Tab-separated table of C-alpha atoms in Angstrom:
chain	number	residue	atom	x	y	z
P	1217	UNK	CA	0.000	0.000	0.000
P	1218	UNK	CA	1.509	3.486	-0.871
P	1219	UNK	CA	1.883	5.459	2.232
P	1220	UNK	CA	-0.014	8.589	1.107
P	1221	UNK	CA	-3.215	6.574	0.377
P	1222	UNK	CA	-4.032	6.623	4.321
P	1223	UNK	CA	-4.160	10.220	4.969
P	1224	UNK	CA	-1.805	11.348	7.391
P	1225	UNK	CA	-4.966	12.418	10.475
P	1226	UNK	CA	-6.242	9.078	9.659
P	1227	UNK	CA	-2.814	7.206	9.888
P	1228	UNK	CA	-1.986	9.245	12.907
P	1229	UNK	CA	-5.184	7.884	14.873
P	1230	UNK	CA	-4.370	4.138	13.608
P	1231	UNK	CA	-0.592	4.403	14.402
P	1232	UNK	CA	-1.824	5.684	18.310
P	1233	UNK	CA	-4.860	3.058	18.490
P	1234	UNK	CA	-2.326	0.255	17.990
P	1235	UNK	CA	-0.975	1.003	21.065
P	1236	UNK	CA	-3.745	-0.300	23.066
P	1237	UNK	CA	-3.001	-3.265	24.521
P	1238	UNK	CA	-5.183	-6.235	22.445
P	1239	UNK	CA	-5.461	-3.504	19.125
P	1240	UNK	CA	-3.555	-4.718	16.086
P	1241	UNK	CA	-3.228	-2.866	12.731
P	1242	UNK	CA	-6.604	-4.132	11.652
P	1243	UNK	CA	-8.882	-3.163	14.364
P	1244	UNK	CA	-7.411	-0.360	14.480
P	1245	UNK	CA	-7.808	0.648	11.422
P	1246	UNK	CA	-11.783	-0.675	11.342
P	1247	UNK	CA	-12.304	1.282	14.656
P	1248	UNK	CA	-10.300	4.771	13.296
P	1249	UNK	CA	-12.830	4.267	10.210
P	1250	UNK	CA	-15.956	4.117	11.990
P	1251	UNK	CA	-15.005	6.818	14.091
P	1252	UNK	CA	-14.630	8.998	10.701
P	1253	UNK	CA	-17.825	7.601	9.339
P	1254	UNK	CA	-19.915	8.772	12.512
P	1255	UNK	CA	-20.414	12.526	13.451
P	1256	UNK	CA	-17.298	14.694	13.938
P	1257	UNK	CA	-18.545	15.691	18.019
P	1258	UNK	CA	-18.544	11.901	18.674
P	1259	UNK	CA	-14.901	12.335	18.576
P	1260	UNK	CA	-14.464	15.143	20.041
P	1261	UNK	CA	-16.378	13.885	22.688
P	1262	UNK	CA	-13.826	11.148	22.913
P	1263	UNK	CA	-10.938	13.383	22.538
P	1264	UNK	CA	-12.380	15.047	25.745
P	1265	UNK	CA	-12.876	12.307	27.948
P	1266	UNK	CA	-9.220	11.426	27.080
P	1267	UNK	CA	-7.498	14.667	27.538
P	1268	UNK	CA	-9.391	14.851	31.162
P	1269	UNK	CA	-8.702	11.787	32.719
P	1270	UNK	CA	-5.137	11.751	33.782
P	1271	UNK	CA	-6.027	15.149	34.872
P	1272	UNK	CA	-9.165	14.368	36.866
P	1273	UNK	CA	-7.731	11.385	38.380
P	1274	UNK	CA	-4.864	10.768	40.995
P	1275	UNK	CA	-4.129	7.944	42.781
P	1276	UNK	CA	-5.591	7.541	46.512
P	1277	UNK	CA	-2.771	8.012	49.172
P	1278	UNK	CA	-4.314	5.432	51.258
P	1279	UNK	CA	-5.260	2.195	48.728
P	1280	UNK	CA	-3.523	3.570	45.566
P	1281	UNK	CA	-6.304	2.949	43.568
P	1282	UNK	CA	-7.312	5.347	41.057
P	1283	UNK	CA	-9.865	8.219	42.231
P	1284	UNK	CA	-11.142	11.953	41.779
P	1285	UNK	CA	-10.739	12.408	45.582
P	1286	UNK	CA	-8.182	11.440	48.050
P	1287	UNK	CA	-8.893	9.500	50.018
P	1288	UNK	CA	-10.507	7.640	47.261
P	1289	UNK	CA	-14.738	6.670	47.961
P	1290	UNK	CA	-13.836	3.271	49.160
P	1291	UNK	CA	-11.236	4.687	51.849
P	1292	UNK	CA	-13.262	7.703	52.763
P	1293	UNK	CA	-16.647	5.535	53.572
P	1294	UNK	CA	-16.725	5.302	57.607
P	1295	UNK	CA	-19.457	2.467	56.518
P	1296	UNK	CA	-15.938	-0.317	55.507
P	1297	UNK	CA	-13.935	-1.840	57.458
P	1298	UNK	CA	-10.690	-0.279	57.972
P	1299	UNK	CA	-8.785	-3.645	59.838
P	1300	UNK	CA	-9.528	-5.458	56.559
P	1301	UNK	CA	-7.114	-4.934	53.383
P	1302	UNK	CA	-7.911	-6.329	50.229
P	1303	UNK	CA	-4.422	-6.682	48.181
P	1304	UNK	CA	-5.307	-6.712	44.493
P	1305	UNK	CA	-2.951	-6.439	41.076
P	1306	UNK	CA	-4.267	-3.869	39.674
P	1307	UNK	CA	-7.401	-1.155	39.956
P	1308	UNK	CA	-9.405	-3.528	37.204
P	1309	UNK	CA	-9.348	-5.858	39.814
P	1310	UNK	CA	-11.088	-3.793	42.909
P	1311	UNK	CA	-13.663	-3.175	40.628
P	1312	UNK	CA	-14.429	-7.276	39.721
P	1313	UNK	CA	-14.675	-7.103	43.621
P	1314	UNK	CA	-16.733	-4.620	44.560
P	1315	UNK	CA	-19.033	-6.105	41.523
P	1316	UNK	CA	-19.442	-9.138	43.828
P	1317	UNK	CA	-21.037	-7.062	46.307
P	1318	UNK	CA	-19.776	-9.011	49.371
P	1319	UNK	CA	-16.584	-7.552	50.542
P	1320	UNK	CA	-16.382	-4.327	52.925
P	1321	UNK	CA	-12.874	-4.025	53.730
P	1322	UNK	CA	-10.403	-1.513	52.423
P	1323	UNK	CA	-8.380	-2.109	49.490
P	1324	UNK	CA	-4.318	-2.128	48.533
P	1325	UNK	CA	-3.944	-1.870	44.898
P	1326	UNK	CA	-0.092	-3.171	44.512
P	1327	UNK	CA	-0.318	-1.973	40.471
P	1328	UNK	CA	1.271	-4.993	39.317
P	1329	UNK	CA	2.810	-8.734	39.918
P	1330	UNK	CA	6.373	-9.715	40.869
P	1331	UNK	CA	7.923	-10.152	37.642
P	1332	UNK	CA	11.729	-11.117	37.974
P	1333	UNK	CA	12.143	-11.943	33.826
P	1334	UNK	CA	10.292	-8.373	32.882
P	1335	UNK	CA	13.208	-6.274	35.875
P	1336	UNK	CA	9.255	-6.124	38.639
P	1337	UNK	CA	10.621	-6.514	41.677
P	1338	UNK	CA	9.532	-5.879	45.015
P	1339	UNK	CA	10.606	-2.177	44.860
P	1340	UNK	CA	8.405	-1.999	41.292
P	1341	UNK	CA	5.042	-2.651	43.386
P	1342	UNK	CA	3.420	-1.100	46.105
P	1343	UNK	CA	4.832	-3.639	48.803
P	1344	UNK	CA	6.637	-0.839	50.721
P	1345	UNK	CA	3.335	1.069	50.996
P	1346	UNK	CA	1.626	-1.562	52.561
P	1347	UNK	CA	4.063	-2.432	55.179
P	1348	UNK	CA	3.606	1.057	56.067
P	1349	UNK	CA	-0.025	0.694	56.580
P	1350	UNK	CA	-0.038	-1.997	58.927
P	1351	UNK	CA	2.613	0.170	61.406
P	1352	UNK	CA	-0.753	1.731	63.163
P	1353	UNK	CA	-1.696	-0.751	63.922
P	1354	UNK	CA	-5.361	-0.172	62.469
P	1355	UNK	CA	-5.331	-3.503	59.915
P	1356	UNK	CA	-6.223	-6.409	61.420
P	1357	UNK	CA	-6.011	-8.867	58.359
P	1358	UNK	CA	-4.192	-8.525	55.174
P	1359	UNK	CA	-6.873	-10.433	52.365
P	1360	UNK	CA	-4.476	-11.440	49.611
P	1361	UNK	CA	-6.633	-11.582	46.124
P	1362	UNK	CA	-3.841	-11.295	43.648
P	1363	UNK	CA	-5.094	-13.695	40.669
P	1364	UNK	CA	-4.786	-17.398	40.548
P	1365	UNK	CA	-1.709	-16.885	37.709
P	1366	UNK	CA	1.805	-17.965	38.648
P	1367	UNK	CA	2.610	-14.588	39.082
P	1368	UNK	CA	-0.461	-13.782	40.769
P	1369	UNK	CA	0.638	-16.853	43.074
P	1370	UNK	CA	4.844	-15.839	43.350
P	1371	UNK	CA	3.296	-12.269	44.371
P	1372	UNK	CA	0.708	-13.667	47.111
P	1373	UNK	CA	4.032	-16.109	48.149
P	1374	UNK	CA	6.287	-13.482	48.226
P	1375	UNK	CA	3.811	-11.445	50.680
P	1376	UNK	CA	3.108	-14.084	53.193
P	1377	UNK	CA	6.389	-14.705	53.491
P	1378	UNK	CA	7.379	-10.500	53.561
P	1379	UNK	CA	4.581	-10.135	56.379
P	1380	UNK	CA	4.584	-13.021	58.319
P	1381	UNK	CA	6.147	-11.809	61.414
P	1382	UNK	CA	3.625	-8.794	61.465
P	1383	UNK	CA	1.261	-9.127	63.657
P	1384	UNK	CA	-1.517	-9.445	61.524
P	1385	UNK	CA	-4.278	-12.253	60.028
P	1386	UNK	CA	-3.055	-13.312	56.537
P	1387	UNK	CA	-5.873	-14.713	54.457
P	1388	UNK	CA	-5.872	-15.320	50.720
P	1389	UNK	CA	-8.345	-15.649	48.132
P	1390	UNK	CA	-10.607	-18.714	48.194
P	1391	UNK	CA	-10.884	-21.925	45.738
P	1392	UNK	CA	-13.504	-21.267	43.763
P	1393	UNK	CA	-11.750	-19.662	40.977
P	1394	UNK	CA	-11.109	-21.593	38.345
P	1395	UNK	CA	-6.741	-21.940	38.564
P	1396	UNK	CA	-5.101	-19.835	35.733
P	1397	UNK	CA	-7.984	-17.400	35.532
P	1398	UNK	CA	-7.900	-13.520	35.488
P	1399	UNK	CA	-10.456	-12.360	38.688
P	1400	UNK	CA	-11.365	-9.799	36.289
P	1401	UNK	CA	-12.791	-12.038	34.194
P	1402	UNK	CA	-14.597	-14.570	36.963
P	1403	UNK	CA	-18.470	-14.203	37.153
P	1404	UNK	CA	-19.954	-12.481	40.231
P	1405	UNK	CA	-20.901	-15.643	42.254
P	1406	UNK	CA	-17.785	-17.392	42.150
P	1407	UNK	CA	-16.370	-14.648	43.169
P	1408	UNK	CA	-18.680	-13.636	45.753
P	1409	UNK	CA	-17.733	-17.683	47.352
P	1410	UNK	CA	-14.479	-17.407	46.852
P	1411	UNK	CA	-14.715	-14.377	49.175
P	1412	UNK	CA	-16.738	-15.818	51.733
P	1413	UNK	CA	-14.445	-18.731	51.696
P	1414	UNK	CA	-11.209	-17.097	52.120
P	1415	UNK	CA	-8.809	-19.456	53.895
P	1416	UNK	CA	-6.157	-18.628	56.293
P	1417	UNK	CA	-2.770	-19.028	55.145
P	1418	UNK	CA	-0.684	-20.713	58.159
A	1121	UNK	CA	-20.921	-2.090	41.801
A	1122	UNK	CA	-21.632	0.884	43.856
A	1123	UNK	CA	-21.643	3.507	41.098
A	1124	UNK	CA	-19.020	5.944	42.731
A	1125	UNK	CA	-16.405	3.246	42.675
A	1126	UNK	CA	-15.445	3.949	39.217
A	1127	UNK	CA	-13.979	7.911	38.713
A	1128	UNK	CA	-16.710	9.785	36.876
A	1129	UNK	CA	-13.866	10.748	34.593
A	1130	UNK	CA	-12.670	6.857	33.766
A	1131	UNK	CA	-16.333	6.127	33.505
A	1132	UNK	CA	-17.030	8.927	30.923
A	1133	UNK	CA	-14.326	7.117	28.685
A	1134	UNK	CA	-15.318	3.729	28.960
A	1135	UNK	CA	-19.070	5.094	28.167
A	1136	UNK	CA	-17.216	6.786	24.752
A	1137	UNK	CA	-14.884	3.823	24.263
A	1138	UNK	CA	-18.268	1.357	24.883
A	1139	UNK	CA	-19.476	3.309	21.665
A	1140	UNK	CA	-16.743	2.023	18.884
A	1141	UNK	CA	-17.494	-1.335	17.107
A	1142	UNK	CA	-16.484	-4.369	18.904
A	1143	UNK	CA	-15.531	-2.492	22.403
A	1144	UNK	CA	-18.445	-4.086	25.167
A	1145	UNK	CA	-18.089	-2.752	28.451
A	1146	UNK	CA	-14.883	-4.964	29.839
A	1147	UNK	CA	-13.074	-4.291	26.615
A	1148	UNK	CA	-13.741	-0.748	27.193
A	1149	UNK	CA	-12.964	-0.587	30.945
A	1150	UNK	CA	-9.180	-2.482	30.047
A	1151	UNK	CA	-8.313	0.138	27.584
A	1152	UNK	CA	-9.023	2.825	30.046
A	1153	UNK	CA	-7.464	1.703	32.799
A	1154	UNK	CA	-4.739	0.786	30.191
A	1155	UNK	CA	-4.219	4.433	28.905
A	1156	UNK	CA	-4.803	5.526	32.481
A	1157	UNK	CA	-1.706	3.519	34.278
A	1158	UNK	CA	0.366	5.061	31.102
A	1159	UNK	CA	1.830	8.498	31.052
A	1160	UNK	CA	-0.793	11.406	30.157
A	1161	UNK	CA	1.285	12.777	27.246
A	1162	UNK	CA	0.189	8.910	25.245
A	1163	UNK	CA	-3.742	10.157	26.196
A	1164	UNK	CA	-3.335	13.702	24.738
A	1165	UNK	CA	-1.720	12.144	21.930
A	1166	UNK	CA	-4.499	10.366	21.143
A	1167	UNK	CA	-7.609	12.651	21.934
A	1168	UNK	CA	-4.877	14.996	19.694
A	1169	UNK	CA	-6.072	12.511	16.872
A	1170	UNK	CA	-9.327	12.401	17.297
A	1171	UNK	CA	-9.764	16.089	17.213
A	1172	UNK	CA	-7.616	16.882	14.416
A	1173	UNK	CA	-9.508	13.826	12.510
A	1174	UNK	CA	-12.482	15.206	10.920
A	1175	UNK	CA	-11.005	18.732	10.445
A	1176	UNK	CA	-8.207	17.759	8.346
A	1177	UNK	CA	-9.950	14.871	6.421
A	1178	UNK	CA	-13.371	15.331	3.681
A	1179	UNK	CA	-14.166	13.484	1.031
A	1180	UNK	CA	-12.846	13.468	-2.540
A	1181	UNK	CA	-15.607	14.795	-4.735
A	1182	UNK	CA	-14.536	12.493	-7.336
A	1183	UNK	CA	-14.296	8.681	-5.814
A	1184	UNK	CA	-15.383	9.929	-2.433
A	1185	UNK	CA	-12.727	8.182	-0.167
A	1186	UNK	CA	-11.200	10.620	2.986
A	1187	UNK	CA	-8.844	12.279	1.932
A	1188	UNK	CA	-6.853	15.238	2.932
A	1189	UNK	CA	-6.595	16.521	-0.448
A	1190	UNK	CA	-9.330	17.226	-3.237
A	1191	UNK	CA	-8.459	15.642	-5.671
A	1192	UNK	CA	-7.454	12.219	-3.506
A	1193	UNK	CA	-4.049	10.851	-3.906
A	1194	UNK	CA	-5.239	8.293	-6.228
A	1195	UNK	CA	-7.665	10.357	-8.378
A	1196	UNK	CA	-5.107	13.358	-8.665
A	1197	UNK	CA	-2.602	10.268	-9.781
A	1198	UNK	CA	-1.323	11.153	-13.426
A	1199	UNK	CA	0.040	7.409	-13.190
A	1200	UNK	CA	-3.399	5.939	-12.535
A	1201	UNK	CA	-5.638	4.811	-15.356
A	1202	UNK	CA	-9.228	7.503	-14.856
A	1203	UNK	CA	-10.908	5.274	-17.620
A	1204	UNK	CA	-11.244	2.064	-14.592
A	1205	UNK	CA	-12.945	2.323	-12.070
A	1206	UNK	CA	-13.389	0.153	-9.146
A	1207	UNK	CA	-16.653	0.261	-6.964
A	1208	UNK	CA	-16.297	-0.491	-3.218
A	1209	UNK	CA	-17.955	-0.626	0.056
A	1210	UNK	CA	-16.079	1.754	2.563
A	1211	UNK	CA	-12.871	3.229	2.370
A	1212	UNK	CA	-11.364	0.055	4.386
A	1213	UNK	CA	-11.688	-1.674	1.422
A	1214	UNK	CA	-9.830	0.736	-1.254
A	1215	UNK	CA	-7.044	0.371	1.729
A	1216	UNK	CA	-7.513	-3.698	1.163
A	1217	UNK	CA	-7.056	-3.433	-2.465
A	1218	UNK	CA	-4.289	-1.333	-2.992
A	1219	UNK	CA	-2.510	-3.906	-0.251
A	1220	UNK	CA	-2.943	-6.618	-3.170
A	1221	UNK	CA	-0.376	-3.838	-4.988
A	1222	UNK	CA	-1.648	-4.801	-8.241
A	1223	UNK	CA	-5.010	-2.444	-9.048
A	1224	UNK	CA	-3.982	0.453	-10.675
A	1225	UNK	CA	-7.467	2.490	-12.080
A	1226	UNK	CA	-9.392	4.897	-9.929
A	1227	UNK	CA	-11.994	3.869	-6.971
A	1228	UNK	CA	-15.686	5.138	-6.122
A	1229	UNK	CA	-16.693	4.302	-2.657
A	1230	UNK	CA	-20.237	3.686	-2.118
A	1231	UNK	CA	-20.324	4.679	1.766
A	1232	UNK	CA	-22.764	1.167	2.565
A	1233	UNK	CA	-24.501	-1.052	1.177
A	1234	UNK	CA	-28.006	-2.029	0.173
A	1235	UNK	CA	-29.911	-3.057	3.523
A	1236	UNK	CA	-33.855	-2.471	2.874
A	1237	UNK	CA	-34.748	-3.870	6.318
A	1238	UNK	CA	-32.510	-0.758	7.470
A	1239	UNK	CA	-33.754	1.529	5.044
A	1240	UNK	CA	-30.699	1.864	2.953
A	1241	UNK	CA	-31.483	2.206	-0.506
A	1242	UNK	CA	-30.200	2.976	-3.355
A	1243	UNK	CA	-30.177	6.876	-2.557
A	1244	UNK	CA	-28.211	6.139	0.824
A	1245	UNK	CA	-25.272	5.330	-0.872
A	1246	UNK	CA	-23.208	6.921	-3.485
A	1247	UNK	CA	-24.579	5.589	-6.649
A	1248	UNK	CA	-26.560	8.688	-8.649
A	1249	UNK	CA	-22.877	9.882	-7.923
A	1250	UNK	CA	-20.989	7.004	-9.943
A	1251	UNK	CA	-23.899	7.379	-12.250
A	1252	UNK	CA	-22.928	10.766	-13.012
A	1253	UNK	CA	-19.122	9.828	-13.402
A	1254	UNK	CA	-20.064	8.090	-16.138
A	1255	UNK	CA	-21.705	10.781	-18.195
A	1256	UNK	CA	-17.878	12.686	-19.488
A	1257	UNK	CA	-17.447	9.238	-21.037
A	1258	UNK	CA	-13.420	8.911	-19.943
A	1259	UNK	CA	-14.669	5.990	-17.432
A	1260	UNK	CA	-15.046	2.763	-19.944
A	1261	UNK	CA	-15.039	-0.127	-17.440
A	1262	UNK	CA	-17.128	0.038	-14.007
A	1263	UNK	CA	-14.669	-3.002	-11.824
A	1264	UNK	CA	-17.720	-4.020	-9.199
A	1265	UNK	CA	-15.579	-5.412	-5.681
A	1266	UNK	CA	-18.141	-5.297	-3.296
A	1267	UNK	CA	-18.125	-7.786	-1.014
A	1268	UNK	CA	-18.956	-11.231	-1.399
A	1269	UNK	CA	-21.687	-11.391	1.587
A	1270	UNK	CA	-25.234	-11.118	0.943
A	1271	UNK	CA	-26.048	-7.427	1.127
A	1272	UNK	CA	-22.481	-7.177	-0.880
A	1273	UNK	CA	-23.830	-8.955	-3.660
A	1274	UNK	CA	-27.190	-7.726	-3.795
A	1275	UNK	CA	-25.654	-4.581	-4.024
A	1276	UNK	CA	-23.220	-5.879	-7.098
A	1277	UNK	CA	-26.749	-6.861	-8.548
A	1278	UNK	CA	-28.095	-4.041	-8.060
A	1279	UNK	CA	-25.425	-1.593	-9.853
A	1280	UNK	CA	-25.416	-4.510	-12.837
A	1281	UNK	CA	-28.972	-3.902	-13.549
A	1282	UNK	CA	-29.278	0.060	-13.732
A	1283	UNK	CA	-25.716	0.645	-15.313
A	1284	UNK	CA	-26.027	-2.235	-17.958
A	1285	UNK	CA	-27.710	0.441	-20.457
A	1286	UNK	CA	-24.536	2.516	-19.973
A	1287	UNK	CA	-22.131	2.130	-22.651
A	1288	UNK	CA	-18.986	0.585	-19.963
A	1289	UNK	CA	-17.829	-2.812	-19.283
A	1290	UNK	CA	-19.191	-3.983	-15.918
A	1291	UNK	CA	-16.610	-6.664	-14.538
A	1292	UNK	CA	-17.107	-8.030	-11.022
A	1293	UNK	CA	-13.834	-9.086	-8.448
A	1294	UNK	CA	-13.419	-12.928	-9.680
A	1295	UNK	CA	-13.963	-15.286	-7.538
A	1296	UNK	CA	-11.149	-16.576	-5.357
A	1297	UNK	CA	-12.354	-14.865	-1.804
A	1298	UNK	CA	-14.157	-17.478	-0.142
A	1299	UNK	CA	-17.931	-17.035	0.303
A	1300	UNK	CA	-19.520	-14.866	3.066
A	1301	UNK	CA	-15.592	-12.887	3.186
A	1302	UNK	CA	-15.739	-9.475	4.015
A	1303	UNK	CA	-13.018	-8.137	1.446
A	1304	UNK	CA	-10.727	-6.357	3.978
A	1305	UNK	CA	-9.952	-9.700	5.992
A	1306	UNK	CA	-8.737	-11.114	2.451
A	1307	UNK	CA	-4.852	-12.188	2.365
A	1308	UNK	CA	-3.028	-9.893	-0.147
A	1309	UNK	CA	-2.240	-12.940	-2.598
A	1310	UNK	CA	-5.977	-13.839	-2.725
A	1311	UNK	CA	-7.016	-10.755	-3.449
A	1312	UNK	CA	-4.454	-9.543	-6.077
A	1313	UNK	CA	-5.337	-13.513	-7.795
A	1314	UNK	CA	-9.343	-11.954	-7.513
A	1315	UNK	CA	-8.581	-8.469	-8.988
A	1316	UNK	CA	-6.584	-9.967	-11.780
A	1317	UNK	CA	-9.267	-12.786	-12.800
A	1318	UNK	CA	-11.934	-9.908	-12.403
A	1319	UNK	CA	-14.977	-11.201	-14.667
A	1320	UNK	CA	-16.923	-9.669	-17.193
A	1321	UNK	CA	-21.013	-9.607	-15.517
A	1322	UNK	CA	-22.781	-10.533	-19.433
């Protein structure tokens, strides 16, 4: 194809779609169409809600997960627990949780998996952070939920080894979820028993 | 999910994202949280795009393809033969066909395709304007690729009957894309064997 058949806008929008994680030249290029075909404020629209985001949103000082207030709705509702902290991967996964309606805890979003191969070590995630939380003594249990993956599994290892001699309940995640699976991607009432079930971990 | 969980600014873009073909509502909510854990310059970037799309991009008014340019690249082409022209679909599938590298006469996009039951007809799509292209008498062969699904063909049915008076060849993309194949999912070598054993409709 000769270059200056796409034209340039177009092949701009295409070459920054394909960045999305899961978009490949094609879909890209299908998606960058429709979005020409349709109305030019659809777009814009778009364009808006992208330019505000990183703007409007911070992480919370508290869970790390991302919010337009700190502390974040979660932390800030005297209604949850505060002596129970939910560790999760990544913010994608707080919100498969609070989908299964069941937990009332706090949250501790790590933002990411021990990863020796891709150079995520401890000092990559948000380990430090919650060792720091559990110095006032407030947290009671530490719920680990990272996902059934192996490194969802090294992480969760790594942890209840890490924070084992801190005088906290360490719980993880309950069978239930099928092994290998994303949480993000388990249905509600799985995950809602997997909750309930969550076993002690020594 | 309690509502306020999500950021009223991640859930405006995964409402707008929700919106593109393809993207349901987990789709969407990975690919924000994706462009939200990377740095906000890649999310300006990108809402850059999409307002700078429709501004610097109209159609040609000759094969009506987006282009930045009036005449196109390929109409305004002195090495392009004007007297073939090949009918397609959308512009996705002029960017299919000159992948195949071998297809070197002008284009007229039709902007749809025939789809009664959705009240497309013939004077939803671009045909009274390939109609007219045809009156200067430099176009002598009308080179029919619409797809080969159903509405695609009807379509090619269509265009045979009220152009066969006309004094051009009507040729149709040979067969050689497998049945119910939308054209722009074609491998290059099938399609450039399909444009070159186009076939003549009578």
């Amino acid at each position: 194809m000769s270059p200056q058949v796409i034209p340039p806008a177009l092949d701009r929008l295409i070459q920054d779609l394909t960045k999305l994680p899961g978009i490949g030249k094609k879909t890209a290029a299908r998606l960058a169409l429709n979005i020409l075909r349709r109305p030019a404020g659809e777009a814009r629209e778009l364009a808006g809600a992208l330019n505000d985001l990183h703007g409007s949103i911070q992480l919370c000082s508290s869970c790390f997960t991302f919010s337009e207030s700190d502390p974040c709705a979660i932390c800030g509702d005297p209604k949850r627990d505060p002596s129970l902290v939910c560790v999760v991967e990544q913010s994608g996964d707080l919100l498969a949780m609070e989908k299964a309606g069941v937990y009332l805890g706090h949250y501790h979003i790590l933002h990411g998996v021990l990863a020796p191969m891709d150079g995520i070590g401890p000092t990559e995630i948000k380990i430090a952070e919650l060792e720091a939380r559990l110095t006032s003594g407030v947290v009671k249990e530490v719920f680990i939920a990272t996902s059934s993956t192996v490194p969802g599994e090294a992480t969760a290892n790594y942890l209840i080894d890490r924070l084992q001699k801190k005088p906290v309940l360490l719980t993880r995640l309950a069978c239930g979820i099928p092994m290998g699976m994303d949480i993000k991607y388990a249905d509600r009432h799985t995950l809602a028993r997997a909750i309930e079930s969550r076993r002690k971990t020594r």
